[in-house]
PDB file of C-alpha atoms in Angstrom:
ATOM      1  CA  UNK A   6       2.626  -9.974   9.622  1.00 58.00           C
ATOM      2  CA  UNK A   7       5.928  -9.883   7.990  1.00 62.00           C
ATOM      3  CA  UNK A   8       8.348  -6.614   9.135  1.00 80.00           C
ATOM      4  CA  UNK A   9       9.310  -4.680   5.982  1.00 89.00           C
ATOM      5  CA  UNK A  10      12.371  -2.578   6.127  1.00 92.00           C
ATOM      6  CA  UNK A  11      13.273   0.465   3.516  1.00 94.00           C
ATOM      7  CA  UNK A  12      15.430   3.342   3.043  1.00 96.00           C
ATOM      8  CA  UNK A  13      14.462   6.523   5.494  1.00 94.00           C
ATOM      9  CA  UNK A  14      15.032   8.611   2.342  1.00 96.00           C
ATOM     10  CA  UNK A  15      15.949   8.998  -1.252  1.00 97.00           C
ATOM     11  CA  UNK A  16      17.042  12.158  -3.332  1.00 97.00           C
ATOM     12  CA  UNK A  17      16.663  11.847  -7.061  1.00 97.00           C
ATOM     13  CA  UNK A  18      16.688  14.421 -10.127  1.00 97.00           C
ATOM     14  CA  UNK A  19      13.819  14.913 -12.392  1.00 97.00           C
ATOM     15  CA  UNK A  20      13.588  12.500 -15.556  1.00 97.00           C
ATOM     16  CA  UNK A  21      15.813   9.876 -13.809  1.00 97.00           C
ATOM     17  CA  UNK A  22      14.764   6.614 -12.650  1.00 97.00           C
ATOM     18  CA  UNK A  23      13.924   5.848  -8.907  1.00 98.00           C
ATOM     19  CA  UNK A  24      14.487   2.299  -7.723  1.00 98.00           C
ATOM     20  CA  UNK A  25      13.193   1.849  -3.708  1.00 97.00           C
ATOM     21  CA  UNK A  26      13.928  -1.838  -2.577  1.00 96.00           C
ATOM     22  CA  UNK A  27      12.237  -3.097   0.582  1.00 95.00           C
ATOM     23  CA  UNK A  28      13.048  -6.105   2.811  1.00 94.00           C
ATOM     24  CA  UNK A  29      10.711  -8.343   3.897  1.00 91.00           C
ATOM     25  CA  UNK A  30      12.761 -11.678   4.599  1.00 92.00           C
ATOM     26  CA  UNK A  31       9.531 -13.516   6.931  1.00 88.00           C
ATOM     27  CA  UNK A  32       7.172 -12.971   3.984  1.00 89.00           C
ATOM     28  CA  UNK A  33       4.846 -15.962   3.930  1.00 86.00           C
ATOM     29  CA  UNK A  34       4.027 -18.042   1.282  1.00 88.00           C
ATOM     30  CA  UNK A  35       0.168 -16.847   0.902  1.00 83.00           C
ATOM     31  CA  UNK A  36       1.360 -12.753   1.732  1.00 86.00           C
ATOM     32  CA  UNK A  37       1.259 -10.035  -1.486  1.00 88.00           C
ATOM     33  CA  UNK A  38       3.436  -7.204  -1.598  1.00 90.00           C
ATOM     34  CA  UNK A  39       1.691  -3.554  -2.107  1.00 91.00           C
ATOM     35  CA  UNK A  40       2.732   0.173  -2.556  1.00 94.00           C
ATOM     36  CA  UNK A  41       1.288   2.923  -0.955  1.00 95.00           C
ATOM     37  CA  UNK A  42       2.302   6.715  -1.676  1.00 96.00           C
ATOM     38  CA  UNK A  43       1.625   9.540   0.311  1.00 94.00           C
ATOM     39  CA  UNK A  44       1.525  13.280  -0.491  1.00 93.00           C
ATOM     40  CA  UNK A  45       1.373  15.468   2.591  1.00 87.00           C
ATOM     41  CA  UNK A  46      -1.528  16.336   4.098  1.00 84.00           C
ATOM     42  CA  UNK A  47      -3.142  13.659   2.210  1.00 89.00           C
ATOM     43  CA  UNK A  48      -4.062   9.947   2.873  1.00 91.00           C
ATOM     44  CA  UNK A  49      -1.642   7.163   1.463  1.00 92.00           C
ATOM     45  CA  UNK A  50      -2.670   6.178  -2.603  1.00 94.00           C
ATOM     46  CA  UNK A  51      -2.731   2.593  -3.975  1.00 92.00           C
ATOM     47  CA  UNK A  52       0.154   2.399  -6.247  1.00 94.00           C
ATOM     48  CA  UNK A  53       0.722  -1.514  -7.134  1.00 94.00           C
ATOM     49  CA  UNK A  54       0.396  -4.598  -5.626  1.00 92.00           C
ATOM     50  CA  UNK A  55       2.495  -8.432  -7.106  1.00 93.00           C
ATOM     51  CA  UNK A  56       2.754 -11.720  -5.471  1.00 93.00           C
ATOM     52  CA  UNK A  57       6.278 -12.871  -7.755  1.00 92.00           C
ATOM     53  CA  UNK A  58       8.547 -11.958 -11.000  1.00 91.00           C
ATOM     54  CA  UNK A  59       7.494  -8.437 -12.433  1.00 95.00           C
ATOM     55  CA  UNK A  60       4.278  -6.337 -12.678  1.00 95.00           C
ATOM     56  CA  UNK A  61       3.607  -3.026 -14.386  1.00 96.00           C
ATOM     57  CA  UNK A  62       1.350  -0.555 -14.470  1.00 95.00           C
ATOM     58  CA  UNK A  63       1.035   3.024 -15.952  1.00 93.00           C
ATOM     59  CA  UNK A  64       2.426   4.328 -12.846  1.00 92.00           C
ATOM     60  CA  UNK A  65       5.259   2.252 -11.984  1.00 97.00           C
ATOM     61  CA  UNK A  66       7.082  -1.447 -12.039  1.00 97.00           C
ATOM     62  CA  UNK A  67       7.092  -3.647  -8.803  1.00 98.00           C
ATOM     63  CA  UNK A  68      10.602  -6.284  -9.368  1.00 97.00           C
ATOM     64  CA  UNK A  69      10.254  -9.160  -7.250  1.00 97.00           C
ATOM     65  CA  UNK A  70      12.824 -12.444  -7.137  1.00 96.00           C
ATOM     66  CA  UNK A  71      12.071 -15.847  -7.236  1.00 96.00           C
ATOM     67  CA  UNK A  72      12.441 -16.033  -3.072  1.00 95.00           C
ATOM     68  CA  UNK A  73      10.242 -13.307  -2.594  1.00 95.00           C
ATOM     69  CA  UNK A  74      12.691 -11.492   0.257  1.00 94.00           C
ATOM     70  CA  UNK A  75      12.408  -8.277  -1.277  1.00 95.00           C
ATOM     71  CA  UNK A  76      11.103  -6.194  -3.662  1.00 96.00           C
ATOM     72  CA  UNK A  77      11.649  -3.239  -5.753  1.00 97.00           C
ATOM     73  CA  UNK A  78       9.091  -0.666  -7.017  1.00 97.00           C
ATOM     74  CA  UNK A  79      11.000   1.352  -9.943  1.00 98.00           C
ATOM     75  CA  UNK A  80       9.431   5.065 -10.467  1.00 97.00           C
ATOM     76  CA  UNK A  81      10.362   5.666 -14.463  1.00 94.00           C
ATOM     77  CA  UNK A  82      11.889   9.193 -14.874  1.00 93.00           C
ATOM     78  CA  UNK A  83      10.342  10.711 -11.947  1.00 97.00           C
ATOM     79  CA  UNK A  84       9.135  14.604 -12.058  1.00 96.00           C
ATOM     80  CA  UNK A  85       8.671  16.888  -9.037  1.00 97.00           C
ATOM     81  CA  UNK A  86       5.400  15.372  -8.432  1.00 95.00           C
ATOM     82  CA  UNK A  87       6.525  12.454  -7.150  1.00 96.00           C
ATOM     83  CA  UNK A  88       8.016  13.638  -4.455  1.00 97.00           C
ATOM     84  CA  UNK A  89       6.290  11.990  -1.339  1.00 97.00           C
ATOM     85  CA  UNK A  90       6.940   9.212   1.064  1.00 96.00           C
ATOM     86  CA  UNK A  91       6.532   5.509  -0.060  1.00 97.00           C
ATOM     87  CA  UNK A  92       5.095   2.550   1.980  1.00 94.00           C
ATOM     88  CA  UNK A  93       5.930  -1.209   1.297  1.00 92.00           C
ATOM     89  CA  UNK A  94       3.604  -3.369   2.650  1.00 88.00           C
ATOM     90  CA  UNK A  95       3.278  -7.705   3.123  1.00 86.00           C
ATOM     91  CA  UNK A  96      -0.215  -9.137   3.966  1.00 80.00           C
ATOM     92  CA  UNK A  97      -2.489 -11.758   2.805  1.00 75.00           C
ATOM     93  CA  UNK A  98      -5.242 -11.375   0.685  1.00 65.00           C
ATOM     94  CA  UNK A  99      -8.472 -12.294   1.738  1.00 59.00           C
ATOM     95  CA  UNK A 100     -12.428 -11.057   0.781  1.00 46.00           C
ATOM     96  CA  UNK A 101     -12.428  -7.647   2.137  1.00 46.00           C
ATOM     97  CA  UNK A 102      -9.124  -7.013   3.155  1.00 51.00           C
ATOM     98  CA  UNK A 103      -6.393  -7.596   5.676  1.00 62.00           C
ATOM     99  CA  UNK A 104      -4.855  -5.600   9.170  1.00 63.00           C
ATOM    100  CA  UNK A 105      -2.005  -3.866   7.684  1.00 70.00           C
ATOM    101  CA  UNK A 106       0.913  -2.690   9.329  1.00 73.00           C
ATOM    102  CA  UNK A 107       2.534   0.699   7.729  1.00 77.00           C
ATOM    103  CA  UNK A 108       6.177   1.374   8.402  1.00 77.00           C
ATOM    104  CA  UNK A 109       7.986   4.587   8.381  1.00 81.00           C
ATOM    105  CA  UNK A 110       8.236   4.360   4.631  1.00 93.00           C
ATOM    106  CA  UNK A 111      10.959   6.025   2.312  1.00 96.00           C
ATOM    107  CA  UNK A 112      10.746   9.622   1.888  1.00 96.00           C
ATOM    108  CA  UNK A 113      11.588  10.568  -1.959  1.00 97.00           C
ATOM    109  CA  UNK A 114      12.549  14.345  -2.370  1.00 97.00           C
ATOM    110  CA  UNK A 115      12.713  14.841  -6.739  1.00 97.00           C
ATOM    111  CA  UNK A 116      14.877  17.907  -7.153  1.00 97.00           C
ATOM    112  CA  UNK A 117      14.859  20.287 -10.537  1.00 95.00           C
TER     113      UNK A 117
ATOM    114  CA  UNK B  15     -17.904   7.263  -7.170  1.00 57.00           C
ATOM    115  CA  UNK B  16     -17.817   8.312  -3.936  1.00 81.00           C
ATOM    116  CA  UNK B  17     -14.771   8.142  -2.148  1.00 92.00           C
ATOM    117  CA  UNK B  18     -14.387   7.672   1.773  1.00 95.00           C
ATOM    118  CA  UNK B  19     -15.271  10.950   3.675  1.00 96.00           C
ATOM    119  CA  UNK B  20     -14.476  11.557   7.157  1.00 96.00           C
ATOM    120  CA  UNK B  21     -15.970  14.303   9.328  1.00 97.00           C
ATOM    121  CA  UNK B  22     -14.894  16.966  11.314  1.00 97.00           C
ATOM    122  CA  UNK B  23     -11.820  17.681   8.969  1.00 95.00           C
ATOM    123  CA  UNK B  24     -10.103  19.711  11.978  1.00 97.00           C
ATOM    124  CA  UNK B  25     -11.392  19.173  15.186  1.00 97.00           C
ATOM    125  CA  UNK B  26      -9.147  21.374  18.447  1.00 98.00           C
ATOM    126  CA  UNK B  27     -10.393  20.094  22.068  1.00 97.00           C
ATOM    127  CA  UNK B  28      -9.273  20.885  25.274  1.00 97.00           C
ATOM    128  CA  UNK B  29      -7.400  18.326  27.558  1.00 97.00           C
ATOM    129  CA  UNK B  30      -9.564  15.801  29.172  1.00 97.00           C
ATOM    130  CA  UNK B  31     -12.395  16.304  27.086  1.00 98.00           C
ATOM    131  CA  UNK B  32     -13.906  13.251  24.571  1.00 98.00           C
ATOM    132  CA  UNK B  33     -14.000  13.464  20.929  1.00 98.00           C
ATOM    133  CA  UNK B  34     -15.691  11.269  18.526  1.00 98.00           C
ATOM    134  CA  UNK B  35     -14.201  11.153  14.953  1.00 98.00           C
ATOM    135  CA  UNK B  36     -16.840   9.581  12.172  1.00 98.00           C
ATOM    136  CA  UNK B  37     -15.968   7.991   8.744  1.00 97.00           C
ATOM    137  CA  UNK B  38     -17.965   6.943   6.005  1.00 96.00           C
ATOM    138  CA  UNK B  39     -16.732   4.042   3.851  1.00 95.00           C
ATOM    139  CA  UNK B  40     -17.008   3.241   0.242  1.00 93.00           C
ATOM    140  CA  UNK B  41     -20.432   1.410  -0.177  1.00 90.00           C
ATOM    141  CA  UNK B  42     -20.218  -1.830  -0.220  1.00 88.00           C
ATOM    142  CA  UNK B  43     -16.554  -2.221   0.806  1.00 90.00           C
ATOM    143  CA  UNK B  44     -16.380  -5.030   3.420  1.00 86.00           C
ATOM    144  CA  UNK B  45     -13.209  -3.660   5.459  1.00 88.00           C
ATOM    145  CA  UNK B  46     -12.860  -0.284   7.522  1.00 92.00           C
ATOM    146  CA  UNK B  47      -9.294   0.392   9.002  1.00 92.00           C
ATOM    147  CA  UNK B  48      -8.300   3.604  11.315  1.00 95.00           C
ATOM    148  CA  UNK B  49      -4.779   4.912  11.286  1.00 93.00           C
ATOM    149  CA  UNK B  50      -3.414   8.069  12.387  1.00 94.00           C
ATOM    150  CA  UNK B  51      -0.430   9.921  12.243  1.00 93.00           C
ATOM    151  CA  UNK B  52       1.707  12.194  13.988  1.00 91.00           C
ATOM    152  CA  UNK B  53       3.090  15.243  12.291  1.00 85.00           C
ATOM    153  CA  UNK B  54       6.335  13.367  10.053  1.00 81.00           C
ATOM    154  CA  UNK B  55       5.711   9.770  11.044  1.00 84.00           C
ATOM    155  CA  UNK B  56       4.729   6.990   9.508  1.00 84.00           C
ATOM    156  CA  UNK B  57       0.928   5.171   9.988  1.00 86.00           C
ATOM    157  CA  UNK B  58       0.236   4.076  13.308  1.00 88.00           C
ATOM    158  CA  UNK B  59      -2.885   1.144  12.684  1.00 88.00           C
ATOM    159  CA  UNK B  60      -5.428   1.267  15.643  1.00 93.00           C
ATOM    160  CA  UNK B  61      -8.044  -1.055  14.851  1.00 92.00           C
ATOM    161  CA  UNK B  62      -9.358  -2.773  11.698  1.00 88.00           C
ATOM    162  CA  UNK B  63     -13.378  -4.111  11.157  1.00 90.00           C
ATOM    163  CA  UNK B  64     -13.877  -6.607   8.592  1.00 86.00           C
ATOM    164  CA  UNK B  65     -17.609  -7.776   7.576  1.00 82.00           C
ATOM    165  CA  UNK B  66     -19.572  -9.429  10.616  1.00 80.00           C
ATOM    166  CA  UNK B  67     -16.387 -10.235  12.526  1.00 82.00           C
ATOM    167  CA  UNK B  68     -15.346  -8.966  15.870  1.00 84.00           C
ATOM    168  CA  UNK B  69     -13.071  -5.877  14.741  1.00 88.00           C
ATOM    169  CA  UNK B  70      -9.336  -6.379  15.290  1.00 85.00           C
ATOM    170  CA  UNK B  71      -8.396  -3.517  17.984  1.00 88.00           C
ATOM    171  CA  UNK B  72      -4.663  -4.543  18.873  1.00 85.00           C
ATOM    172  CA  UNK B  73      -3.667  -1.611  17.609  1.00 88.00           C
ATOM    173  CA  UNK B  74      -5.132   0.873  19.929  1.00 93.00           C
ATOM    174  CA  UNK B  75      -2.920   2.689  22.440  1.00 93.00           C
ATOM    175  CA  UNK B  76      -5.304   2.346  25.523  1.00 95.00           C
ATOM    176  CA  UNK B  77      -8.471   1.707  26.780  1.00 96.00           C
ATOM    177  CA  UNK B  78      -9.313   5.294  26.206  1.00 97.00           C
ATOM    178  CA  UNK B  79      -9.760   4.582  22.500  1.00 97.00           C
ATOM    179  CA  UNK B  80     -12.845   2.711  21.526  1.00 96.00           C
ATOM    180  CA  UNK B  81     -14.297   2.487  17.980  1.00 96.00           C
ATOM    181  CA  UNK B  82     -17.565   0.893  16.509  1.00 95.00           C
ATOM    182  CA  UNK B  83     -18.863   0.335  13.153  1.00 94.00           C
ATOM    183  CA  UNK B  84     -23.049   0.299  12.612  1.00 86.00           C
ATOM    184  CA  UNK B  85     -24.681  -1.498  10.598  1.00 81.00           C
ATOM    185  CA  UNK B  86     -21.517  -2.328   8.226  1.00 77.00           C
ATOM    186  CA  UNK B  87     -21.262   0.695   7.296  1.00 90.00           C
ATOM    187  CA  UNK B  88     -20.302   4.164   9.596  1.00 95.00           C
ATOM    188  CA  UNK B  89     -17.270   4.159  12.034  1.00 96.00           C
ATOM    189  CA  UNK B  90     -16.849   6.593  15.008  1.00 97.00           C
ATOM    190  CA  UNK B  91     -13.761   6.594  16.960  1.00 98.00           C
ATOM    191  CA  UNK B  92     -13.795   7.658  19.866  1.00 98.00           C
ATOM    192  CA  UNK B  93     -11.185   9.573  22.409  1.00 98.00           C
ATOM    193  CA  UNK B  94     -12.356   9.724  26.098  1.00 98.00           C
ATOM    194  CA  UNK B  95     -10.139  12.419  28.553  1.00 98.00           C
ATOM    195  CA  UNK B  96      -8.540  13.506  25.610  1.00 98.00           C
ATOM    196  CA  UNK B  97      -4.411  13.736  26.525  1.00 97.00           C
ATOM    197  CA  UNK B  98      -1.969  16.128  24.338  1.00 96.00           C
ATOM    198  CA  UNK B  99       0.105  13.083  22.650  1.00 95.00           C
ATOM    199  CA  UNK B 100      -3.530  12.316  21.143  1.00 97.00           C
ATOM    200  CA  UNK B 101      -2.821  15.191  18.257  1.00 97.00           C
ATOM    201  CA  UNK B 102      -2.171  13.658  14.937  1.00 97.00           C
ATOM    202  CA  UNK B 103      -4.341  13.087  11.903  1.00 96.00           C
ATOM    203  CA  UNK B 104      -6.990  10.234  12.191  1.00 97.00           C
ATOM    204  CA  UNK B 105      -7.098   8.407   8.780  1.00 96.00           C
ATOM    205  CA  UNK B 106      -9.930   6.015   7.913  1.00 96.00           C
ATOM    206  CA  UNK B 107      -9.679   3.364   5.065  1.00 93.00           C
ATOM    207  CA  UNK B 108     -12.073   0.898   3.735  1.00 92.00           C
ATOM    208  CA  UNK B 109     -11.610  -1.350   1.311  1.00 89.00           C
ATOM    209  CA  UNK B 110     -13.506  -4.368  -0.632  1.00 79.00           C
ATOM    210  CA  UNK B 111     -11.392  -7.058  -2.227  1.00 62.00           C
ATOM    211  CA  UNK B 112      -7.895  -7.453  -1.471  1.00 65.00           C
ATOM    212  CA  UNK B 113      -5.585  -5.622  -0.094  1.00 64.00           C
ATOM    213  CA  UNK B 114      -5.927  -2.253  -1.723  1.00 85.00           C
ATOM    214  CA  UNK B 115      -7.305   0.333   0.568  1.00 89.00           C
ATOM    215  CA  UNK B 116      -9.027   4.123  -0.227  1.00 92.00           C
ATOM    216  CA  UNK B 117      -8.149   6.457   2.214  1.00 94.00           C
ATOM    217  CA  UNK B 118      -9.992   9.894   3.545  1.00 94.00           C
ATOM    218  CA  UNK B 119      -8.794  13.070   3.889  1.00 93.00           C
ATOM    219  CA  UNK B 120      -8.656  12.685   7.958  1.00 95.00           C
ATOM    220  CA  UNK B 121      -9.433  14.397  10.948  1.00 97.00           C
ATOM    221  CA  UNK B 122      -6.595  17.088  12.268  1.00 96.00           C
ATOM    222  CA  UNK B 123      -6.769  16.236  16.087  1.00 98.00           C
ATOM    223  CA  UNK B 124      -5.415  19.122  17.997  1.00 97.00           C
ATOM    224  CA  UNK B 125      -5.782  18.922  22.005  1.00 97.00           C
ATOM    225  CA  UNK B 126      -4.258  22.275  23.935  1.00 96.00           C
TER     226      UNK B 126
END
């Protein structure tokens, strides 16, 4: 499983735009890239999940480049709600799933 | 739908004493996964079932932790001789295609 590396934590201000980049230099060529978030006291949340180049949903954008050594999940004019802690995760797909390996994820405090 | 439940929501034992901790997956999903978490960390993966296959327990911390999953379906962990770095919140996940998991609310594992 590839090692994924992010920023501990990450303060931002309410309507801005959050950008959280994560390493992940060993990713293999069949491995997908996926976003978890976490609220406390609750269990992590699906937030998007890309193979290359850009994909969007109502929730966020996940940037990835053409070698596929990182990615970036951008978080469009955050609100206090979004404070949490965010997971970046490599694996390969396959029919009901895959052993995952969470790291310590990036803690994002949204101030007023 | 139903999401995935997990049962007791807090459970407090004693030192040395076994616990069994019991989730119930999303019908139909293929893939159960159990995690916990100590109070600010990250996920800590313990062992991951997938379909018919023998269940992928290389994450869990010793032979004290054992886990099944009946008929496809129901997971119990279980905690023999209970020790106090065993506290942290049990999280199950299942999941059906992919790699995008549902997580339960946890257990609360406190041992005094």
């Amino acid at each position: 499983l590839a090692k994924t590396t992010q920023p501990i934590s990450m303060d931002s201000y309410e309507g801005q735009e959050v950008n959280i980049t994560c390493s992940h230099n060993n990713i293999a060529t069949n491995d997908y890239i996926t976003w978890y978030q976490q609220f406390p006291s609750q269990g992590p949340r699906f937030i998007i999940q890309g193979y290359k180049t850009k994909v969007t949903n109502e929730v966020a954008s996940l940037f990835i480049p053409a070698d596929r050594k990182s990615s970036t999940l951008s978080l469009p004019r955050v609100s206090l709600s979004d404070t949490a802690v965010y997971y970046c995760l490599v694996g390969a797909l396959n029919t009901g799933g895959f052993k995952t390996i969470f790291g310590a994820g990036t803690r994002l405090f949204v101030k007023a | 739908g139903a999401g995935v439940s997990q049962s007791p929501s807090n459970k407090v034992t004693e030192k040395g004493k076994d616990v069994e901790l019991r989730c119930d997956p999303i019908s139909g999903h293929t893939a159960l996964y159990w995690y916990r978490q100590s109070l600010g960390q990250g996920l800590e993966f313990l062992i991951y079932f997938q379909g018919n296959s023998a269940p992928d327990k290389s994450g869990l911390p010793s032979d004290r932790f054992s886990a099944e999953r009946t008929g496809g379906s129901v997971s119990t962990l279980t905690i023999q001789r209970t020790q106090q770095e065993d506290s942290a919140v049990y999280l199950c996940a299942s999941s059906l295609v992919g790699f995008e998991q549902y997580f339960g609310p946890g257990t609360r594992l406190t041992v005094t």
